[in-house]
Short mmCIF file of C-alpha atoms and ligand atoms in Angstrom, two decimals:
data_model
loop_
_atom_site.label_atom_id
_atom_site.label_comp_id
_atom_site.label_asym_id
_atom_site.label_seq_id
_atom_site.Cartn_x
_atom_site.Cartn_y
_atom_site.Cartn_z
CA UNK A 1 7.73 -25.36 -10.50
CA UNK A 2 3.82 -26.05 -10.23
CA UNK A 3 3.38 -29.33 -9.54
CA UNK A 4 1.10 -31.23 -12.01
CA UNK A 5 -1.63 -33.32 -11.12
CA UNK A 6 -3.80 -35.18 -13.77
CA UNK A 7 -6.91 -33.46 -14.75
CA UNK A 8 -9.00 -36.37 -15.87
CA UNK A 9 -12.37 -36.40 -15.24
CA UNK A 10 -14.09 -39.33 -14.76
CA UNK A 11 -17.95 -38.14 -16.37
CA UNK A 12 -16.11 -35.98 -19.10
CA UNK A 13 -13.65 -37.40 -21.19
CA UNK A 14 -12.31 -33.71 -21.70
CA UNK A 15 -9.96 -32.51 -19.20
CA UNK A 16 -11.43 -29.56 -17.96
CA UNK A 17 -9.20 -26.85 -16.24
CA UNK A 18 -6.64 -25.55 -18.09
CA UNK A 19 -2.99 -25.62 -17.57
CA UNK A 20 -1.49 -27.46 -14.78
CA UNK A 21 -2.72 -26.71 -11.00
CA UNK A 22 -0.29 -24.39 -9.20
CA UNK A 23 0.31 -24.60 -5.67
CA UNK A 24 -2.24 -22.24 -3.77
CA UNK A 25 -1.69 -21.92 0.17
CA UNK A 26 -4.98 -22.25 2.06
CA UNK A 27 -5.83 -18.47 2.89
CA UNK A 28 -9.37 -18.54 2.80
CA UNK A 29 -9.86 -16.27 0.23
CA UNK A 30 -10.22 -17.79 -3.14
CA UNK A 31 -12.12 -15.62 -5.98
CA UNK A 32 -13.27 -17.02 -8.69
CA UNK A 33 -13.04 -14.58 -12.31
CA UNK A 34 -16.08 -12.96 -11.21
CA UNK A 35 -14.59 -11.64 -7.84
CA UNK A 36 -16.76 -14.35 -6.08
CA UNK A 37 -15.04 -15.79 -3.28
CA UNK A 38 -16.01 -19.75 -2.29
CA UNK A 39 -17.92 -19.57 1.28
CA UNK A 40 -20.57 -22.32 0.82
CA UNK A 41 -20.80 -25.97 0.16
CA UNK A 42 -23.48 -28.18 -0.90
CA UNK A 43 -22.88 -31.86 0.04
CA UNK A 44 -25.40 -34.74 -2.05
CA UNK A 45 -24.51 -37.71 0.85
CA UNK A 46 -26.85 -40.03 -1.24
CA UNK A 47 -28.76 -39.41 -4.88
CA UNK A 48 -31.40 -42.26 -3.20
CA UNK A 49 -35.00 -40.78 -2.15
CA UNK A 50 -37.98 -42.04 -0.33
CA UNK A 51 -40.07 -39.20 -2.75
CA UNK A 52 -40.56 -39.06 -6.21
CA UNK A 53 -41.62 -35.41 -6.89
CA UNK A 54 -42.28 -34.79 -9.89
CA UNK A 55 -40.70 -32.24 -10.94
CA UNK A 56 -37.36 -33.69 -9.28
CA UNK A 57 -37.72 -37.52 -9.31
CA UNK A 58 -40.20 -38.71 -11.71
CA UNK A 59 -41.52 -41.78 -11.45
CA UNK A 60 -40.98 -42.72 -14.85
CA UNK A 61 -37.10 -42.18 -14.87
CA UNK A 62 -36.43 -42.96 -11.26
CA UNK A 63 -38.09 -46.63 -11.25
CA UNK A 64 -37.10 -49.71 -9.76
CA UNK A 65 -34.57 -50.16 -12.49
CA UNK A 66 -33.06 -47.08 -11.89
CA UNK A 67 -29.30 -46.97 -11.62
CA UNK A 68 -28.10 -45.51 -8.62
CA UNK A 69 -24.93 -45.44 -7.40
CA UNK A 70 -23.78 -48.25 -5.90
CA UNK A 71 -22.44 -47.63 -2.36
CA UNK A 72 -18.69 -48.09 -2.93
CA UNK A 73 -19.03 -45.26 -4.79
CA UNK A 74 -20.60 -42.79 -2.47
CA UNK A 75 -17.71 -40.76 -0.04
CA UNK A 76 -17.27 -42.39 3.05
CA UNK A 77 -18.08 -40.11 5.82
CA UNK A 78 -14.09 -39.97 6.82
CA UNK A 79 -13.63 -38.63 3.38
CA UNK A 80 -16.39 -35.96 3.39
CA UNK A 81 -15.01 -34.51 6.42
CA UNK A 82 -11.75 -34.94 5.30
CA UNK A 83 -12.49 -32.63 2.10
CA UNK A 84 -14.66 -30.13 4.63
CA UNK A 85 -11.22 -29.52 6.42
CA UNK A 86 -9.63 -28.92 2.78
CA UNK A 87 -12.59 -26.38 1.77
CA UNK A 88 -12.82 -24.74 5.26
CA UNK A 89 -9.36 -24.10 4.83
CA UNK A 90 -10.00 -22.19 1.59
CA UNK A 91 -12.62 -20.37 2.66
CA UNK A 92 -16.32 -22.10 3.01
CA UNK A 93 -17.94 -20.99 6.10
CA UNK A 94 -21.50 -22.85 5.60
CA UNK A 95 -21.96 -26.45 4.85
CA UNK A 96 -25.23 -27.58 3.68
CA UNK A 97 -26.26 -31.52 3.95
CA UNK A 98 -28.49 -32.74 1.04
CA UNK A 99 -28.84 -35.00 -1.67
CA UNK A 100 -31.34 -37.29 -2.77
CA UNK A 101 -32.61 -37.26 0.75
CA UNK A 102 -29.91 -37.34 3.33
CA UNK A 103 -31.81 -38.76 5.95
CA UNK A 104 -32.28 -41.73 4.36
CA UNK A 105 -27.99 -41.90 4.68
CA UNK A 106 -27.48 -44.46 7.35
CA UNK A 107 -25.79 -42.83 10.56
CA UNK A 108 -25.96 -39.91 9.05
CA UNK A 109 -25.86 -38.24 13.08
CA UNK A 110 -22.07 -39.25 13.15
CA UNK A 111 -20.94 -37.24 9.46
CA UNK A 112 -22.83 -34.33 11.53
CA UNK A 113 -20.86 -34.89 14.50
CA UNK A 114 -17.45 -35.06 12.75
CA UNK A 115 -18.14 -31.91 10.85
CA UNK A 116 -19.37 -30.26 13.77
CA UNK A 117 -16.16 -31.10 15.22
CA UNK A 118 -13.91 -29.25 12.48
CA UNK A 119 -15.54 -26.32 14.41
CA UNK A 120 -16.86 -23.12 13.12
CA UNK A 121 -18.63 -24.24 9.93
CA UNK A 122 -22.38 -23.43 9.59
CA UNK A 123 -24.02 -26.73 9.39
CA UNK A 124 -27.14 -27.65 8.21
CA UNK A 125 -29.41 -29.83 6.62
CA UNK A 126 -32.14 -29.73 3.56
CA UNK A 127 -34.33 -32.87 4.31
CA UNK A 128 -38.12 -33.89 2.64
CA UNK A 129 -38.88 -33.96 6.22
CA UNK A 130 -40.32 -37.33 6.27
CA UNK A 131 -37.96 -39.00 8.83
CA UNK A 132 -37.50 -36.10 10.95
CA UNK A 133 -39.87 -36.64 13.15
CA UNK A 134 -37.72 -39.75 14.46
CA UNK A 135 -34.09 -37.69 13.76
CA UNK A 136 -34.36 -34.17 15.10
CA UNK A 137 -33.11 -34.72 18.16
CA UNK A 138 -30.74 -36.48 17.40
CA UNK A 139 -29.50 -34.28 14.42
CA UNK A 140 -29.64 -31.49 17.15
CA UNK A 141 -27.34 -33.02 19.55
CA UNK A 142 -24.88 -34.07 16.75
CA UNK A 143 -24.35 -30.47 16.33
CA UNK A 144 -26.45 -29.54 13.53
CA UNK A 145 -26.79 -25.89 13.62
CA UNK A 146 -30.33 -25.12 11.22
CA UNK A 147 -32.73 -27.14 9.10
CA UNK A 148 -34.78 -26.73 5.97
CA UNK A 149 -37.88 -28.73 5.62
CA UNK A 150 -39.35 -28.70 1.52
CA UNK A 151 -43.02 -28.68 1.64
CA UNK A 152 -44.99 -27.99 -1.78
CA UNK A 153 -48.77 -28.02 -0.07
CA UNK A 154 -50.38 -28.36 3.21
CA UNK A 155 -53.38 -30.07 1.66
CA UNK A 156 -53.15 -33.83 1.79
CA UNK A 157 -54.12 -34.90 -1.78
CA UNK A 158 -52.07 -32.39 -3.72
CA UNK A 159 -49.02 -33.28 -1.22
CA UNK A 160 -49.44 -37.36 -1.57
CA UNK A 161 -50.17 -35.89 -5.34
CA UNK A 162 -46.64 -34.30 -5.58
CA UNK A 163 -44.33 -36.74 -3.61
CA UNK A 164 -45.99 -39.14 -6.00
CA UNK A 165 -45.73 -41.77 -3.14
CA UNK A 166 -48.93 -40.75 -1.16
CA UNK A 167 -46.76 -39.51 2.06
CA UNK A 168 -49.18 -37.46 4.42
CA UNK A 169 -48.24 -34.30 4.55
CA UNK A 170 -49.18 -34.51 8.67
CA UNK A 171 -46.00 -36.79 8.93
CA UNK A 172 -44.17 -33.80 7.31
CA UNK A 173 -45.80 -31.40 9.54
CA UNK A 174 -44.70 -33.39 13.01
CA UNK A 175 -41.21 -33.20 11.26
CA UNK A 176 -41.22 -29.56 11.25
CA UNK A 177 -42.76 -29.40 15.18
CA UNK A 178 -40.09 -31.71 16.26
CA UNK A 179 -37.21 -29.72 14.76
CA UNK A 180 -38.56 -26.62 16.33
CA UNK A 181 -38.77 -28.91 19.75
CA UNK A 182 -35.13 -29.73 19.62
CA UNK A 183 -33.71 -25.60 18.78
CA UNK A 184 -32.86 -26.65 14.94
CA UNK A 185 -34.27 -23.02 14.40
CA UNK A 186 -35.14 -21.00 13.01
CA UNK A 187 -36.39 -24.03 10.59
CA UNK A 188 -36.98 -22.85 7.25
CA UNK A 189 -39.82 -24.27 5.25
CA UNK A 190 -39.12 -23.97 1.23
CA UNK A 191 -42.07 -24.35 -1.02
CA UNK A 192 -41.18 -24.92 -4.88
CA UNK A 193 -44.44 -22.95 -6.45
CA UNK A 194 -45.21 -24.77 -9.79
CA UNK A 195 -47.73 -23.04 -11.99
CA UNK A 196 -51.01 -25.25 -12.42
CA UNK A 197 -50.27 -27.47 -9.48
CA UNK A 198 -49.63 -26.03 -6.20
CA UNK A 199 -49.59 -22.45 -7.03
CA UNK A 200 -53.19 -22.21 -4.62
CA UNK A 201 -51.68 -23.20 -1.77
CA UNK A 202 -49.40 -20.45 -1.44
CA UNK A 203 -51.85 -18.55 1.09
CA UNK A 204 -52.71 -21.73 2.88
CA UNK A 205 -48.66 -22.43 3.51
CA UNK A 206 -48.46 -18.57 4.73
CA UNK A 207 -51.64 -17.96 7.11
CA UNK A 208 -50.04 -21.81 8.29
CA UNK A 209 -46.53 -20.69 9.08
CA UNK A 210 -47.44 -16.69 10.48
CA UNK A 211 -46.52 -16.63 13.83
CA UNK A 212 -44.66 -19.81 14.16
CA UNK A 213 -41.33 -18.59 14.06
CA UNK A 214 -40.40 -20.79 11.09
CA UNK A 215 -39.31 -18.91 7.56
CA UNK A 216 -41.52 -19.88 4.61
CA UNK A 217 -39.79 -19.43 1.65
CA UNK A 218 -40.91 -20.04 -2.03
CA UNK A 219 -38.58 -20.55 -4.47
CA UNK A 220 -39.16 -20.25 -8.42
CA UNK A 221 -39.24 -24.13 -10.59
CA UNK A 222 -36.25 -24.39 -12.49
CA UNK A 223 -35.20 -26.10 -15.33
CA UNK A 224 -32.70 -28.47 -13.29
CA UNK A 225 -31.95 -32.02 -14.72
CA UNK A 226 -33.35 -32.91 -17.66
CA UNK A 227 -36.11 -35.32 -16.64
CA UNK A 228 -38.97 -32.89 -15.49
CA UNK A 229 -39.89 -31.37 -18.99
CA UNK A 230 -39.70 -27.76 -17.59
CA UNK A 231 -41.40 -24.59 -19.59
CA UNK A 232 -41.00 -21.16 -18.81
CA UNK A 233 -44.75 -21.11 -18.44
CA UNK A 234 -44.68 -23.57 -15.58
CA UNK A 235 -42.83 -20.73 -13.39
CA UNK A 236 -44.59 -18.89 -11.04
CA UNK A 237 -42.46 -15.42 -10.49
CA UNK A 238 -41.43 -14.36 -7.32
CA UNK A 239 -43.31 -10.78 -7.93
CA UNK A 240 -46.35 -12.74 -8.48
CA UNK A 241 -46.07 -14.87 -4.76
CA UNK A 242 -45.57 -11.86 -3.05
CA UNK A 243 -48.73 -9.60 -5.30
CA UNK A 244 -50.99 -12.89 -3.97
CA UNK A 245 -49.88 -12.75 -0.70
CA UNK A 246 -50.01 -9.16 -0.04
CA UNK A 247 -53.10 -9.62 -1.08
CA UNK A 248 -54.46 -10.66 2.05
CA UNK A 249 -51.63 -10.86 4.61
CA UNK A 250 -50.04 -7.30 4.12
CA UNK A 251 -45.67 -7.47 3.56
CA UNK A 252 -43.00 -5.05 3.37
CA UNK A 253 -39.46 -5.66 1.90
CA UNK A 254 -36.57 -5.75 4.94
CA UNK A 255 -32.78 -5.61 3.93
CA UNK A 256 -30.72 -8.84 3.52
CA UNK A 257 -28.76 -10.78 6.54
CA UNK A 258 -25.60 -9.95 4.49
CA UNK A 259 -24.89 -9.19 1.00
CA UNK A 260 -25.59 -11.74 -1.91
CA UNK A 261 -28.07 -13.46 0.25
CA UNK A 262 -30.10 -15.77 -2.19
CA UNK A 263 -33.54 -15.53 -0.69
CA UNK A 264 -35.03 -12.00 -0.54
CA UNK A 265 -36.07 -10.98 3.16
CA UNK A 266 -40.25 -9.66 3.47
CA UNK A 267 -42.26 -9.47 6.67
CA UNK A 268 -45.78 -9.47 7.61
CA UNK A 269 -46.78 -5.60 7.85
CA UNK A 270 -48.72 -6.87 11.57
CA UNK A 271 -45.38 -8.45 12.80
CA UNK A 272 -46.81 -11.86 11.79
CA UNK A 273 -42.99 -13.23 11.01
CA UNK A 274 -40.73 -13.12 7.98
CA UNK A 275 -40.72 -14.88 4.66
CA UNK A 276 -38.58 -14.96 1.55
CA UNK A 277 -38.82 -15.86 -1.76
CA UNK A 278 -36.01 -17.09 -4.18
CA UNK A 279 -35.54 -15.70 -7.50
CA UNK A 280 -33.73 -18.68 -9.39
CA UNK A 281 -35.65 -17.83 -12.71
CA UNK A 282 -36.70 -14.31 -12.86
CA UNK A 283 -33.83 -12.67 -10.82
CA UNK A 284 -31.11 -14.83 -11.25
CA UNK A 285 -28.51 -14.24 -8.68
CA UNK A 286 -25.28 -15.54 -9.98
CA UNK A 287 -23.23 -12.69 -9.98
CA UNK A 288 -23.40 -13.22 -5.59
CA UNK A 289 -22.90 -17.02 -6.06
CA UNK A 290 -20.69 -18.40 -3.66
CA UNK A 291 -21.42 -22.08 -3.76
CA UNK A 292 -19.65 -25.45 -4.41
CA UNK A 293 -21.81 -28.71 -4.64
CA UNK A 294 -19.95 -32.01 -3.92
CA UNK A 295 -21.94 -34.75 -5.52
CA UNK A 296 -22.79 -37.92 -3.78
CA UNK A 297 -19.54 -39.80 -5.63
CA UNK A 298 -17.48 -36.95 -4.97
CA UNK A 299 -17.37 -34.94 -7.56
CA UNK A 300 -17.18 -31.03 -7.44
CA UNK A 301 -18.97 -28.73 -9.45
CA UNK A 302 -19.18 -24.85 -9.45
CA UNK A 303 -23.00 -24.48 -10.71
CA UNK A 304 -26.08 -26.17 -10.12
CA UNK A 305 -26.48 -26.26 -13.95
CA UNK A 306 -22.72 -27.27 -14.48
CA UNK A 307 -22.13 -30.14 -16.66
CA UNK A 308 -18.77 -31.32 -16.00
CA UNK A 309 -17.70 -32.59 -12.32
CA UNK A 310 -14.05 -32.47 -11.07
CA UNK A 311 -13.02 -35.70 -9.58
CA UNK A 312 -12.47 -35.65 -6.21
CA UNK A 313 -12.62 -38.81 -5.01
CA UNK A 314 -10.26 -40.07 -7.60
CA UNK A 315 -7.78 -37.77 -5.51
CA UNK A 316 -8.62 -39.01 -2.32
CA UNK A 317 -8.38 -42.93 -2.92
CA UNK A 318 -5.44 -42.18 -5.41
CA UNK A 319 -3.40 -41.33 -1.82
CA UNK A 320 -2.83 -36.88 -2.39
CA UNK A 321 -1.76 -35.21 0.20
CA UNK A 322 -4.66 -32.73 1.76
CA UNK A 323 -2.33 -29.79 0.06
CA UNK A 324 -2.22 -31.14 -3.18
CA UNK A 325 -6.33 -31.32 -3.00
CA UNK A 326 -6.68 -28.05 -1.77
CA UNK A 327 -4.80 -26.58 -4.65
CA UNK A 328 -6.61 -28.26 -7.18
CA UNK A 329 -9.79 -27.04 -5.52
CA UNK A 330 -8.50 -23.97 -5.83
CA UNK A 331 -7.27 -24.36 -9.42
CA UNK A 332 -10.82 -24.92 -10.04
CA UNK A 333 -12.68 -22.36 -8.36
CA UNK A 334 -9.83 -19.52 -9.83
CA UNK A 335 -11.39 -20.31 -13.36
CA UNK A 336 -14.59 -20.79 -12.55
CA UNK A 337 -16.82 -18.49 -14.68
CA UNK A 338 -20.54 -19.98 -14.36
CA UNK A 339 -23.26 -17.64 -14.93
CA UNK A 340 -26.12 -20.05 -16.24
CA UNK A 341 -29.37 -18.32 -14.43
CA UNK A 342 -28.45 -15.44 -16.49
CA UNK A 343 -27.67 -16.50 -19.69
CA UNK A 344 -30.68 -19.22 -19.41
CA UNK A 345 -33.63 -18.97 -22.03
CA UNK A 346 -35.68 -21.23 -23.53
CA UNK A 347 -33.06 -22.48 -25.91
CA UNK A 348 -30.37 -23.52 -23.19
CA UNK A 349 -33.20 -25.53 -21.73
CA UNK A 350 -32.08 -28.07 -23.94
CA UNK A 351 -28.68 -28.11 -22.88
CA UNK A 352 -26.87 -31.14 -21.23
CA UNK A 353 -27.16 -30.83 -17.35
CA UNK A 354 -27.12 -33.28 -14.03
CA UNK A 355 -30.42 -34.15 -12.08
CA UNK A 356 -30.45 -32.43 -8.79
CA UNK A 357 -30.70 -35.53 -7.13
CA UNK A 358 -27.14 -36.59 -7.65
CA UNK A 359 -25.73 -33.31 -7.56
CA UNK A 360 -27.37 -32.09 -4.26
CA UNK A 361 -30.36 -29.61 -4.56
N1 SAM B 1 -34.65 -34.42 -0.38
C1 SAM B 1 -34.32 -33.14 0.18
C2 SAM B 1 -35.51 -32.22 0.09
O1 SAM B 1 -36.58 -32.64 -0.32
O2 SAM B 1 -35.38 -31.06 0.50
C3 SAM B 1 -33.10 -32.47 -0.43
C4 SAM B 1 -32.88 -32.55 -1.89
S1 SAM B 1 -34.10 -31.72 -2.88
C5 SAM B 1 -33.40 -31.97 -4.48
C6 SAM B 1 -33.76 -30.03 -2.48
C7 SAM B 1 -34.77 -29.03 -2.91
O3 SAM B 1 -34.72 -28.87 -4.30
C8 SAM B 1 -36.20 -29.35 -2.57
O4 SAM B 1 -36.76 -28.27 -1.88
C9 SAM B 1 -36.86 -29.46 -3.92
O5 SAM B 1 -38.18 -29.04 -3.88
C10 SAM B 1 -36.00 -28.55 -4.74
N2 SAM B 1 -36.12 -28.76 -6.18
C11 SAM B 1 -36.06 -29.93 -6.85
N3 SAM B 1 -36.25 -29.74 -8.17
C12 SAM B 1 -36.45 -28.42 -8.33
C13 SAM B 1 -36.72 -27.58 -9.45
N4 SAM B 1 -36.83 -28.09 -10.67
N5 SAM B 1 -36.86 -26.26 -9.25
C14 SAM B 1 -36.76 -25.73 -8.00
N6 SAM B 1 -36.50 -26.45 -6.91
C15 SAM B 1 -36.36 -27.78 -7.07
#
């Protein structure tokens, strides 16, 4: 007999998997009904930032009277890792730290070292960079594995213009040194290109990064949350990035790391180094999605775009057993069907959806 576990859900009064959750042994290889098994995890370990970007964070919706979540409400770092085992077990080989910003996570060094010690995860970290400078080190001996730094412009007053909290952008720039420094490499350095405001500094963030080792990846603006007011005409296609860059810095295509990689792989013709660029809008690549984001209170969801959350915190503080988790991840990633970067047009922009912040971009 499956066993049955209540399917409440604490943001959605709807239950929302069908049927009761079956028992499902950990083997590590879950599909969902697209054939697309669960390998990578997102964790938000805070919706909190120092930035207000604003196309992420506005100012005007994230002010001082914004409701965040209160702390009691954020996983404990015992539980995160806790859950990390559970997924690990079914299958996640990469874990990705983020939020918010999740440097601004107090001790945030020990979660690293306690999921460095479930041992053979893929760890890393998406950070704003701004406290790196101070962390990297650190991060590195914890056992983080890689890092990716976001940086939208290299030139002071669009940067200070962006964050929307005038943080140099040279503060940013000693992050990215001192990660190099301390072997978080190859760091990767993702600029969101946003029509109209940083589109021109696409060649200054390349002729930057050639030759430095580090990846420099641009990556389409997407219609996450609902607070940035996004239009189609605000998105700067990847085709477009590369035509500009070409331009003057001569690239050729090179084949993925593996298949389904997100980012796709191009290299400086003179041997300058590699970049990427990332497709969210034009080329939508949820057919090779393999990704789970655990919000900062715990809650799983199967798409970026996904508007109902599976409680699993409720599960850990309600006393289940580490099985009886695991099968109602599992429950939930056999039904997942998400496909919203291709089905997305101007008319599911107005859909409900969850800002990126809490969710973990
Ligand atoms: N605070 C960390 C940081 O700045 O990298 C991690 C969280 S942030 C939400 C993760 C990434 O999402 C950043 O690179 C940010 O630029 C990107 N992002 C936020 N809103 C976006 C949007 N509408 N479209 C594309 N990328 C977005």
């Amino acid at each position: 007999m499956p066993r049955v576990i209540p399917l409440a859900d604490a943001r959605r009064s709807t239950p929302p998997l069908v049927g009761a959750v079956p028992d499902v042994e950990p083997s590590g290889l879950l599909a969902d009904t697209r054939g697309r098994m669960l390998r990578d995890l997102r964790i938000s370990v805070t919706d909190r930032c120092n930035f207000r970007c604003v196309y992420c964070m506005p100012k005007d919706v994230f002010g001082s009277d914004y409701p965040f979540l209160p702390h009691a409400d954020l996983l404990t770092f015992e539980e995160i890792t806790r859950l990390a085992r559970i997924f690990k077990a079914h299958g996640v080989e990469k874990i990705r730290l983020t939020g918010g910003e999740p440097l601004l996570r107090r001790d945030l060094e020990r979660l690293v070292a306690m999921l460095a010690g479930i041992g053979g995860l893929d760890l890393t970290l998406t950070t704003n960079g701004s406290a790196l400078a101070a962390k990297a080190a650190d991060l590195k001996a914890a056992g983080l594995g890689r890092i990716t730094v976001s940086l939208d412009s290299l030139d002071d007053t669009v940067f200070r213009a962006m964050n929307n909290v005038d943080f140099p952008v040279a503060r940013v720039l000693a992050g990215i040194d001192a990660a190099a420094r301390a072997g978080l490499a190859p760091v990767k350095v993702n600029m969101v290109v946003k029509r109209g405001v940083n589109q021109h500094q696409i060649l200054p963030l390349a002729r930057r990064f050639r030759h430095s080792g580090h990846i420099l990846r641009f990556i389409e603006y997407m219609d996450v949350g609902h607070t940035n007011g996004w239009r189609m005409d605000d998105v700067v296609p990847s085709a477009e990035v590369i035509r500009t860059i070409d331009r003057e810095l001569p690239v050729e295509p090179i084949d993925p790391n593996y298949p389904g990689e997100v980012a796709e792989r191009w290299r400086y013709a003179d041997g300058g180094g590699e970049i990427g660029v990332i497709s969210s809008v034009t080329r939508a690549f949820c057919r090779d999605c393999t990704r789970a984001r655990l919000a900062t209170d715990g809650k799983l969801y199967t798409c970026l775009f996904a508007t109902t959350g599976y409680d699993l915190r409720a599960m850990l503080r309600d006393g289940h057993s580490d099985a009886e988790i695991g099968s109602y991840v599992a429950a939930i990633w056999l039904q997942r069907a998400d496909r919203y970067s291709e089905i997305r047009s101007e008319n599911t922009v107005a859909l409900p959806k969850i800002e990126m912040s809490y969710i973990g971009g």
